CSV table of N, CA and C in Angstrom, one decimal:
chain,number,residue,atom,x,y,z
A,193,MET,N,46.0,95.6,-19.7
A,193,MET,CA,47.1,94.7,-19.1
A,193,MET,C,47.6,93.7,-18.9
A,194,ARG,N,48.8,93.9,-19.0
A,194,ARG,CA,49.3,92.9,-19.2
A,194,ARG,C,49.8,91.6,-19.3
A,195,PHE,N,49.0,90.8,-19.1
A,195,PHE,CA,49.3,89.0,-18.0
A,195,PHE,C,50.6,88.6,-18.2
A,196,ASP,N,51.5,88.5,-16.6
A,196,ASP,CA,52.0,87.9,-16.8
A,196,ASP,C,52.3,86.9,-15.8
A,197,ILE,N,52.7,85.6,-16.5
A,197,ILE,CA,51.7,84.2,-15.1
A,197,ILE,C,53.6,83.8,-14.7
A,198,ASP,N,54.5,84.3,-15.4
A,198,ASP,CA,56.0,84.2,-13.8
A,198,ASP,C,55.9,85.0,-12.8
A,199,ARG,N,54.9,86.1,-13.2
A,199,ARG,CA,55.4,87.5,-12.1
A,199,ARG,C,54.3,86.4,-11.0
A,200,PHE,N,53.2,85.7,-12.0
A,200,PHE,CA,51.8,85.0,-11.3
A,200,PHE,C,52.6,84.0,-9.9
A,201,ALA,N,53.2,83.9,-10.9
A,201,ALA,CA,53.5,81.7,-10.3
A,201,ALA,C,54.4,82.0,-8.6
A,202,ALA,N,55.3,83.7,-9.4
A,202,ALA,CA,56.7,83.9,-7.8
A,202,ALA,C,56.0,84.2,-7.0
A,203,ALA,N,54.5,85.2,-7.2
A,203,ALA,CA,54.3,85.5,-6.5
A,203,ALA,C,53.8,85.0,-4.6
A,204,GLY,N,53.6,83.5,-5.6
A,204,GLY,CA,52.8,82.7,-5.2
A,204,GLY,C,51.5,82.0,-5.7
A,205,GLY,N,51.1,82.8,-5.6
A,205,GLY,CA,50.5,82.5,-6.9
A,205,GLY,C,48.4,83.1,-6.5
A,206,PHE,N,48.1,82.1,-6.3
A,206,PHE,CA,47.0,82.2,-5.1
A,206,PHE,C,46.9,82.6,-3.9
A,207,GLY,N,45.8,83.5,-3.6
A,207,GLY,CA,45.7,84.4,-2.2
A,207,GLY,C,44.0,83.5,-1.9
A,208,GLY,N,43.0,84.3,-1.5
A,208,GLY,CA,41.8,83.6,-1.4
A,208,GLY,C,41.5,82.6,-0.8
A,209,HIS,N,40.4,82.2,-2.2
A,209,HIS,CA,39.7,80.6,-1.9
A,209,HIS,C,40.8,79.2,-2.5
A,210,GLY,N,41.9,80.0,-3.4
A,210,GLY,CA,42.8,79.0,-4.0
A,210,GLY,C,43.8,79.3,-3.2
A,211,GLY,N,44.3,80.1,-2.4
A,211,GLY,CA,45.2,80.0,-1.6
A,211,GLY,C,44.6,79.5,-0.3
A,212,ARG,N,43.1,79.2,0.1
A,212,ARG,CA,43.1,77.9,1.5
A,212,ARG,C,43.4,77.0,0.7
A,213,LEU,N,42.7,76.2,-1.1
A,213,LEU,CA,42.6,75.0,-1.5
A,213,LEU,C,44.2,74.1,-1.6
A,214,GLY,N,45.3,75.4,-1.2
A,214,GLY,CA,46.3,74.7,-1.3
A,214,GLY,C,47.2,74.9,-3.2
A,215,MET,N,46.3,75.9,-3.6
A,215,MET,CA,46.6,75.2,-5.2
A,215,MET,C,47.9,75.8,-5.0
A,216,ARG,N,48.9,75.7,-6.5
A,216,ARG,CA,49.7,76.1,-6.9
A,216,ARG,C,50.1,76.0,-8.4
A,217,TYR,N,50.9,77.1,-9.0
A,217,TYR,CA,50.9,76.8,-10.7
A,217,TYR,C,52.0,76.0,-10.6
A,218,HIS,N,52.0,75.0,-11.5
A,218,HIS,CA,52.1,73.4,-11.9
A,218,HIS,C,52.9,74.6,-13.7
A,219,ALA,N,52.4,74.4,-14.5
A,219,ALA,CA,53.9,75.4,-15.8
A,219,ALA,C,52.4,75.4,-16.9
A,220,HIS,N,52.8,76.1,-17.8
A,220,HIS,CA,52.1,77.1,-19.0
A,220,HIS,C,53.1,76.8,-19.4
A,221,GLY,N,51.6,77.3,-21.1
A,221,GLY,CA,52.3,77.7,-22.5
A,221,GLY,C,51.9,78.5,-23.2
A,222,PRO,N,51.7,79.2,-24.2
A,222,PRO,CA,50.9,80.9,-24.3
A,222,PRO,C,49.3,80.0,-24.7
A,223,ASP,N,48.8,79.5,-25.1
A,223,ASP,CA,47.3,78.8,-24.8
A,223,ASP,C,46.8,78.0,-23.6
A,224,TRP,N,47.5,77.6,-23.0
A,224,TRP,CA,47.0,77.0,-21.3
A,224,TRP,C,48.3,77.3,-20.1
A,225,ALA,N,47.5,76.6,-19.2
A,225,ALA,CA,48.5,77.2,-17.9
A,225,ALA,C,47.3,75.5,-17.6
A,226,GLU,N,49.0,74.4,-16.6
A,226,GLU,CA,48.2,73.5,-15.3
A,226,GLU,C,48.9,74.2,-13.9
A,227,LEU,N,47.9,74.4,-12.7
A,227,LEU,CA,47.9,74.1,-11.7
A,227,LEU,C,48.0,72.6,-10.9
A,228,ALA,N,48.4,72.7,-9.5
A,228,ALA,CA,48.4,71.6,-9.0
A,228,ALA,C,47.4,71.7,-7.5
A,229,LEU,N,47.0,70.6,-7.2
A,229,LEU,CA,46.4,71.0,-5.6
A,229,LEU,C,46.8,69.9,-5.1
A,230,PRO,N,47.8,69.8,-3.9
A,230,PRO,CA,48.6,69.1,-3.5
A,230,PRO,C,47.4,68.2,-3.1
A,231,TYR,N,47.4,66.8,-2.7
A,231,TYR,CA,46.7,66.1,-1.0
A,231,TYR,C,46.7,66.8,0.3
A,232,ASP,N,44.8,67.3,0.8
A,232,ASP,CA,45.0,68.1,2.4
A,232,ASP,C,43.5,66.7,2.4
A,233,PRO,N,44.2,66.2,3.5
A,233,PRO,CA,43.0,65.5,4.8
A,233,PRO,C,42.0,66.3,4.8
A,234,ALA,N,42.1,67.9,4.5
A,234,ALA,CA,41.0,69.6,4.8
A,234,ALA,C,40.4,68.8,3.1
A,235,LEU,N,40.1,68.2,2.7
A,235,LEU,CA,39.5,68.6,1.4
A,235,LEU,C,38.4,67.1,1.6
A,236,VAL,N,39.3,66.6,1.9
A,236,VAL,CA,38.4,64.9,1.9
A,236,VAL,C,36.6,65.2,1.7
A,237,GLY,N,36.1,65.1,0.7
A,237,GLY,CA,34.6,65.2,0.9
A,237,GLY,C,33.9,63.3,1.5
A,238,ASP,N,35.0,62.5,1.4
A,238,ASP,CA,34.4,61.0,1.8
A,238,ASP,C,35.4,60.9,2.8
A,239,PRO,N,35.2,60.7,4.0
A,239,PRO,CA,36.3,60.0,5.0
A,239,PRO,C,36.7,58.4,4.7
A,240,GLU,N,35.4,58.5,5.0
A,240,GLU,CA,35.6,56.4,4.4
A,240,GLU,C,37.3,56.1,3.5
A,241,SER,N,36.9,57.2,2.4
A,241,SER,CA,37.2,56.9,1.2
A,241,SER,C,38.5,57.4,1.1
A,242,GLY,N,38.8,59.0,1.5
A,242,GLY,CA,39.4,59.3,2.1
A,242,GLY,C,39.4,60.3,0.4
A,243,VAL,N,38.6,60.0,-1.0
A,243,VAL,CA,38.3,61.2,-1.8
A,243,VAL,C,38.7,62.5,-1.5
A,244,ILE,N,38.7,63.5,-2.2
A,244,ILE,CA,39.1,64.7,-1.9
A,244,ILE,C,37.8,64.9,-2.6
A,245,ALA,N,36.8,66.1,-2.4
A,245,ALA,CA,35.7,66.2,-2.6
A,245,ALA,C,35.4,66.9,-3.7
A,246,SER,N,34.6,67.1,-5.2
A,246,SER,CA,34.2,67.5,-6.0
A,246,SER,C,34.7,68.9,-6.3
A,247,GLY,N,34.1,70.0,-5.0
A,247,GLY,CA,34.4,71.2,-5.0
A,247,GLY,C,35.8,71.5,-5.7
A,248,PRO,N,36.6,71.3,-4.9
A,248,PRO,CA,38.6,71.2,-5.5
A,248,PRO,C,38.3,71.2,-6.7
A,249,ILE,N,37.9,70.0,-7.2
A,249,ILE,CA,38.4,69.7,-8.5
A,249,ILE,C,38.2,70.8,-9.7
A,250,ILE,N,36.3,71.0,-9.1
A,250,ILE,CA,35.7,72.2,-9.4
A,250,ILE,C,36.5,74.0,-9.8
A,251,THR,N,37.0,73.4,-8.8
A,251,THR,CA,37.3,74.9,-8.3
A,251,THR,C,38.9,75.0,-9.5
A,252,ILE,N,39.8,74.6,-8.7
A,252,ILE,CA,41.3,74.4,-10.0
A,252,ILE,C,41.1,74.0,-11.3
A,253,MET,N,39.7,72.9,-11.7
A,253,MET,CA,39.5,73.5,-13.5
A,253,MET,C,39.5,74.8,-13.4
A,254,ASP,N,38.2,75.5,-12.6
A,254,ASP,CA,37.9,77.0,-12.9
A,254,ASP,C,39.8,77.8,-13.4
A,255,MET,N,40.0,78.0,-12.7
A,255,MET,CA,41.4,78.7,-12.3
A,255,MET,C,42.2,78.6,-13.2
A,256,ALA,N,42.4,77.1,-13.6
A,256,ALA,CA,42.9,77.2,-14.8
A,256,ALA,C,43.1,77.4,-16.1
A,257,THR,N,41.7,76.9,-16.3
A,257,THR,CA,41.0,77.3,-17.2
A,257,THR,C,40.9,78.9,-17.9
A,258,SER,N,40.5,79.8,-16.8
A,258,SER,CA,40.5,80.6,-16.3
A,258,SER,C,42.1,81.2,-16.8
A,259,LEU,N,43.5,81.3,-16.1
A,259,LEU,CA,43.9,81.4,-16.6
A,259,LEU,C,45.3,81.4,-18.0
A,260,ALA,N,44.3,80.3,-19.0
A,260,ALA,CA,44.8,79.6,-19.9
A,260,ALA,C,43.9,80.5,-21.1
A,261,VAL,N,43.0,81.2,-20.5
A,261,VAL,CA,41.9,82.4,-21.2
A,261,VAL,C,43.4,83.7,-21.3
A,262,TRP,N,43.8,84.3,-20.4
A,262,TRP,CA,44.3,85.5,-20.2
A,262,TRP,C,46.0,85.2,-21.0
A,263,LEU,N,46.4,84.6,-21.1
A,263,LEU,CA,47.7,83.3,-21.5
A,263,LEU,C,47.4,83.7,-23.0
A,264,LYS,N,46.1,83.5,-24.0
A,264,LYS,CA,45.5,83.4,-25.1
A,264,LYS,C,45.1,84.7,-25.8
A,265,ARG,N,44.8,85.7,-24.5
A,265,ARG,CA,44.8,86.9,-25.1
A,265,ARG,C,45.8,87.8,-24.2
A,266,GLY,N,47.4,87.3,-24.2
A,266,GLY,CA,48.3,88.0,-24.0
A,266,GLY,C,48.0,88.5,-22.3
A,267,ARG,N,47.3,89.6,-22.0
A,267,ARG,CA,47.1,90.4,-21.7
A,267,ARG,C,45.6,90.2,-20.5
A,268,PHE,N,46.0,90.5,-18.9
A,268,PHE,CA,44.4,90.6,-18.5
A,268,PHE,C,43.1,91.2,-18.6
A,269,VAL,N,42.3,90.6,-19.0
A,269,VAL,CA,41.1,91.0,-18.7
A,269,VAL,C,39.4,91.0,-18.1
A,270,ALA,N,39.4,91.2,-17.3
A,270,ALA,CA,38.5,90.6,-16.5
A,270,ALA,C,37.5,89.7,-17.9
A,271,HIS,N,37.4,88.6,-16.6
A,271,HIS,CA,35.7,87.8,-17.1
A,271,HIS,C,35.6,87.0,-15.8
A,272,ALA,N,34.0,87.1,-16.6
A,272,ALA,CA,33.1,85.4,-15.2
A,272,ALA,C,33.1,84.5,-16.4
A,273,THR,N,33.0,83.5,-15.3
A,273,THR,CA,32.6,81.8,-16.1
A,273,THR,C,31.2,81.6,-16.3
A,274,LEU,N,31.0,81.8,-17.4
A,274,LEU,CA,29.7,82.1,-18.9
A,274,LEU,C,29.5,80.1,-18.4
A,275,ASP,N,29.5,79.5,-18.7
A,275,ASP,CA,29.4,78.1,-17.8
A,275,ASP,C,30.3,76.7,-18.3
A,276,LEU,N,30.5,76.1,-17.1
A,276,LEU,CA,31.8,75.2,-17.1
A,276,LEU,C,31.0,73.9,-16.7
A,277,ARG,N,30.7,72.8,-18.0
A,277,ARG,CA,30.7,71.8,-17.5
A,277,ARG,C,32.0,70.6,-17.3
A,278,VAL,N,32.0,70.1,-16.5
A,278,VAL,CA,32.2,69.1,-15.5
A,278,VAL,C,32.3,67.2,-15.3
A,279,ASP,N,33.0,66.3,-16.2
A,279,ASP,CA,32.7,65.1,-16.9
A,279,ASP,C,34.0,64.3,-15.4
A,280,TYR,N,32.9,64.1,-14.2
A,280,TYR,CA,34.4,63.2,-13.8
A,280,TYR,C,33.5,62.4,-14.1
A,281,LEU,N,35.3,61.0,-14.4
A,281,LEU,CA,35.6,60.2,-14.8
A,281,LEU,C,36.2,58.7,-13.5
A,282,ARG,N,36.4,59.4,-13.0
A,282,ARG,CA,36.2,58.8,-11.5
A,282,ARG,C,37.0,59.6,-10.4
A,283,PRO,N,36.7,59.1,-9.3
A,283,PRO,CA,37.6,59.6,-7.6
A,283,PRO,C,38.3,59.5,-7.9
A,284,ALA,N,39.4,60.8,-8.0
A,284,ALA,CA,41.4,61.3,-7.3
A,284,ALA,C,41.7,60.2,-6.3
A,285,THR,N,42.8,59.5,-7.1
A,285,THR,CA,43.4,58.7,-5.8
A,285,THR,C,44.2,59.8,-4.7
A,286,PRO,N,43.2,59.0,-3.7
A,286,PRO,CA,43.8,59.6,-2.3
A,286,PRO,C,45.2,59.6,-1.7
A,287,GLY,N,45.7,60.8,-1.5
A,287,GLY,CA,47.0,60.6,-0.9
A,287,GLY,C,47.7,62.0,-2.5
A,288,ALA,N,46.8,61.4,-3.4
A,288,ALA,CA,47.9,61.9,-5.3
A,288,ALA,C,47.0,63.6,-4.9
A,289,THR,N,48.4,63.8,-5.8
A,289,THR,CA,48.5,65.5,-6.6
A,289,THR,C,47.7,65.5,-7.9
A,290,VAL,N,46.6,66.4,-7.7
A,290,VAL,CA,45.4,66.6,-8.8
A,290,VAL,C,46.5,67.6,-9.5
A,291,ILE,N,46.8,67.4,-10.6
A,291,ILE,CA,47.5,68.4,-12.2
A,291,ILE,C,45.6,68.8,-13.1
A,292,GLY,N,45.4,70.1,-12.6
A,292,GLY,CA,44.5,71.0,-13.5
A,292,GLY,C,44.8,71.3,-14.7
A,293,ARG,N,44.7,71.2,-15.8
A,293,ARG,CA,45.1,71.8,-16.6
A,293,ARG,C,44.7,72.4,-17.8
A,294,GLY,N,43.9,73.1,-18.1
A,294,GLY,CA,43.0,74.4,-19.0
A,294,GLY,C,43.9,74.6,-20.0
A,295,GLU,N,43.2,74.8,-21.5
A,295,GLU,CA,43.4,75.1,-22.7
A,295,GLU,C,42.3,76.0,-22.8
A,296,CYS,N,42.9,76.7,-23.7
A,296,CYS,CA,42.2,78.2,-23.8
A,296,CYS,C,42.1,78.0,-25.8
A,297,TYR,N,41.3,77.7,-26.6
A,297,TYR,CA,41.5,77.0,-28.1
A,297,TYR,C,40.9,78.5,-28.9
A,298,ARG,N,39.9,79.0,-28.3
A,298,ARG,CA,39.3,80.4,-29.7
A,298,ARG,C,39.0,81.6,-29.2
A,299,VAL,N,39.5,82.3,-28.8
A,299,VAL,CA,38.7,83.5,-27.9
A,299,VAL,C,37.7,84.8,-29.0
A,300,THR,N,36.8,85.7,-29.0
A,300,THR,CA,36.2,86.2,-29.9
A,300,THR,C,36.2,87.6,-29.1
A,301,HIS,N,34.9,89.2,-29.5
A,301,HIS,CA,36.0,90.0,-28.8
A,301,HIS,C,35.5,89.9,-27.1
A,302,SER,N,33.8,89.1,-27.6
A,302,SER,CA,33.7,88.4,-25.2
A,302,SER,C,33.1,87.9,-25.5
A,303,ILE,N,33.8,86.8,-26.0
A,303,ILE,CA,33.6,84.9,-25.7
A,303,ILE,C,35.5,84.3,-25.7
A,304,ALA,N,35.0,83.0,-24.5
A,304,ALA,CA,36.7,82.6,-25.0
A,304,ALA,C,35.8,80.8,-24.7
A,305,PHE,N,36.9,79.9,-25.6
A,305,PHE,CA,36.2,78.7,-24.9
A,305,PHE,C,37.4,77.6,-24.9
A,306,VAL,N,37.0,77.2,-23.7
A,306,VAL,CA,38.0,76.6,-23.1
A,306,VAL,C,37.6,75.2,-23.0
A,307,ARG,N,38.6,74.0,-22.8
A,307,ARG,CA,39.0,73.0,-22.0
A,307,ARG,C,39.9,72.2,-21.9
A,308,GLY,N,40.2,71.0,-20.7
A,308,GLY,CA,41.1,71.1,-20.2
A,308,GLY,C,40.6,69.6,-19.1
A,309,GLN,N,41.1,68.9,-18.6
A,309,GLN,CA,41.3,68.0,-17.3
A,309,GLN,C,42.0,68.0,-16.1
A,310,ALA,N,42.0,67.0,-15.7
A,310,ALA,CA,42.1,66.8,-13.7
A,310,ALA,C,42.6,65.4,-13.6
A,311,HIS,N,43.9,65.5,-14.0
A,311,HIS,CA,44.5,63.3,-13.4
A,311,HIS,C,45.3,64.1,-12.1
A,312,ASP,N,45.8,63.1,-11.6
A,312,ASP,CA,46.5,62.6,-10.5
A,312,ASP,C,47.8,62.0,-10.6
A,313,GLY,N,48.7,62.5,-12.0
A,313,GLY,CA,50.1,61.5,-12.1
A,313,GLY,C,49.8,61.1,-13.5
A,314,ASN,N,48.3,60.7,-14.4
A,314,ASN,CA,48.9,60.0,-15.5
A,314,ASN,C,47.4,60.7,-16.2
A,315,PRO,N,48.4,61.3,-17.2
A,315,PRO,CA,47.3,62.5,-18.2
A,315,PRO,C,46.4,61.5,-18.6
A,316,ASP,N,46.6,60.6,-19.3
A,316,ASP,CA,46.0,59.0,-20.2
A,316,ASP,C,44.9,58.3,-19.6
A,317,ASP,N,44.9,59.1,-17.8
A,317,ASP,CA,44.0,58.2,-17.2
A,317,ASP,C,43.3,59.6,-16.5
A,318,PRO,N,42.8,60.4,-17.1
A,318,PRO,CA,42.1,61.4,-16.2
A,318,PRO,C,40.5,61.5,-15.4
A,319,VAL,N,41.0,62.1,-14.5
A,319,VAL,CA,40.2,62.4,-13.0
A,319,VAL,C,38.4,62.6,-13.5
A,320,ALA,N,38.5,63.3,-15.1
A,320,ALA,CA,37.4,64.9,-15.6
A,320,ALA,C,37.8,64.8,-16.7
A,321,HIS,N,37.9,65.8,-16.7
A,321,HIS,CA,37.3,66.3,-18.6
A,321,HIS,C,36.2,67.8,-17.9
A,322,VAL,N,37.2,68.4,-18.8
A,322,VAL,CA,35.8,69.9,-18.6
A,322,VAL,C,35.9,71.0,-19.3
A,323,THR,N,34.4,71.5,-20.1
A,323,THR,CA,34.3,72.5,-21.8
A,323,THR,C,34.0,74.0,-20.9
A,324,GLY,N,33.9,75.0,-21.4
A,324,GLY,CA,32.9,75.7,-21.0
A,324,GLY,C,33.9,77.2,-21.7
A,325,THR,N,32.5,78.2,-21.0
A,325,THR,CA,33.4,79.7,-21.9
A,325,THR,C,32.9,80.7,-20.8
A,326,PHE,N,34.6,81.7,-20.9
A,326,PHE,CA,34.3,82.3,-20.2
A,326,PHE,C,33.9,84.1,-20.8
A,327,MET,N,33.1,84.9,-19.8
A,327,MET,CA,32.3,86.0,-20.9
A,327,MET,C,33.0,87.6,-20.1
A,328,THR,N,33.3,88.1,-21.6
A,328,THR,CA,34.8,89.7,-20.4
A,328,THR,C,33.6,90.4,-20.6
A,329,THR,N,33.9,90.9,-19.0
A,329,THR,CA,32.8,91.9,-17.7
A,329,THR,C,33.7,93.5,-18.7
A,330,GLY,N,33.3,94.4,-18.2
A,330,GLY,CA,33.7,95.9,-18.4
A,330,GLY,C,34.1,96.0,-20.2
A,331,LEU,N,35.0,96.1,-20.5
A,331,LEU,CA,35.2,97.0,-21.9
A,331,LEU,C,35.4,95.2,-22.7
A,332,ARG,N,35.1,95.6,-23.5
A,332,ARG,CA,35.5,94.6,-24.6
A,332,ARG,C,37.2,94.6,-25.4
A,333,ASP,N,37.2,93.5,-25.5
A,333,ASP,CA,38.7,92.8,-26.2
A,333,ASP,C,38.6,93.7,-27.8
A,334,THR,N,38.4,94.9,-28.2
A,334,THR,CA,38.7,95.1,-29.4
A,334,THR,C,40.0,94.6,-30.5
A,335,ARG,N,41.1,93.7,-29.9
A,335,ARG,CA,41.7,93.1,-30.3
A,335,ARG,C,42.2,92.1,-30.8
A,336,GLN,N,41.2,91.3,-30.6
A,336,GLN,CA,40.7,89.7,-31.1
A,336,GLN,C,39.6,90.2,-32.0
A,337,PRO,N,39.8,89.0,-32.5
A,337,PRO,CA,38.6,89.0,-33.9
A,337,PRO,C,38.4,89.0,-33.6
């Protein structure tokens, strides 16, 4: 099944967990996707500081890298997150929208390799870096090397 990110974005993009968090489509290229997570006091992990909890950051990066895999493959292939390492570099700035950028840099028959970063306005000062892999479920993708 062809993956049409423009249709995905036009439809509002997210239901379920991503929709509950307020996640939105931001931008994409042939092998990358960016999502936005607007600041919401309901996402704060530490009320004293106003910093967003780690869970929403992990979720946006899982979704951004997942979308990047479908863009790289050129179609939707069911997959599961096999591994997603998140290195936090600093807290997100309270009140700022977090942008999650995921890139898929290699795909095989059953594994996709991804990397990305989250930032809150300056990609040169990231909130977190991620690396990971996704594994196709069900049928193998025989159109890839």
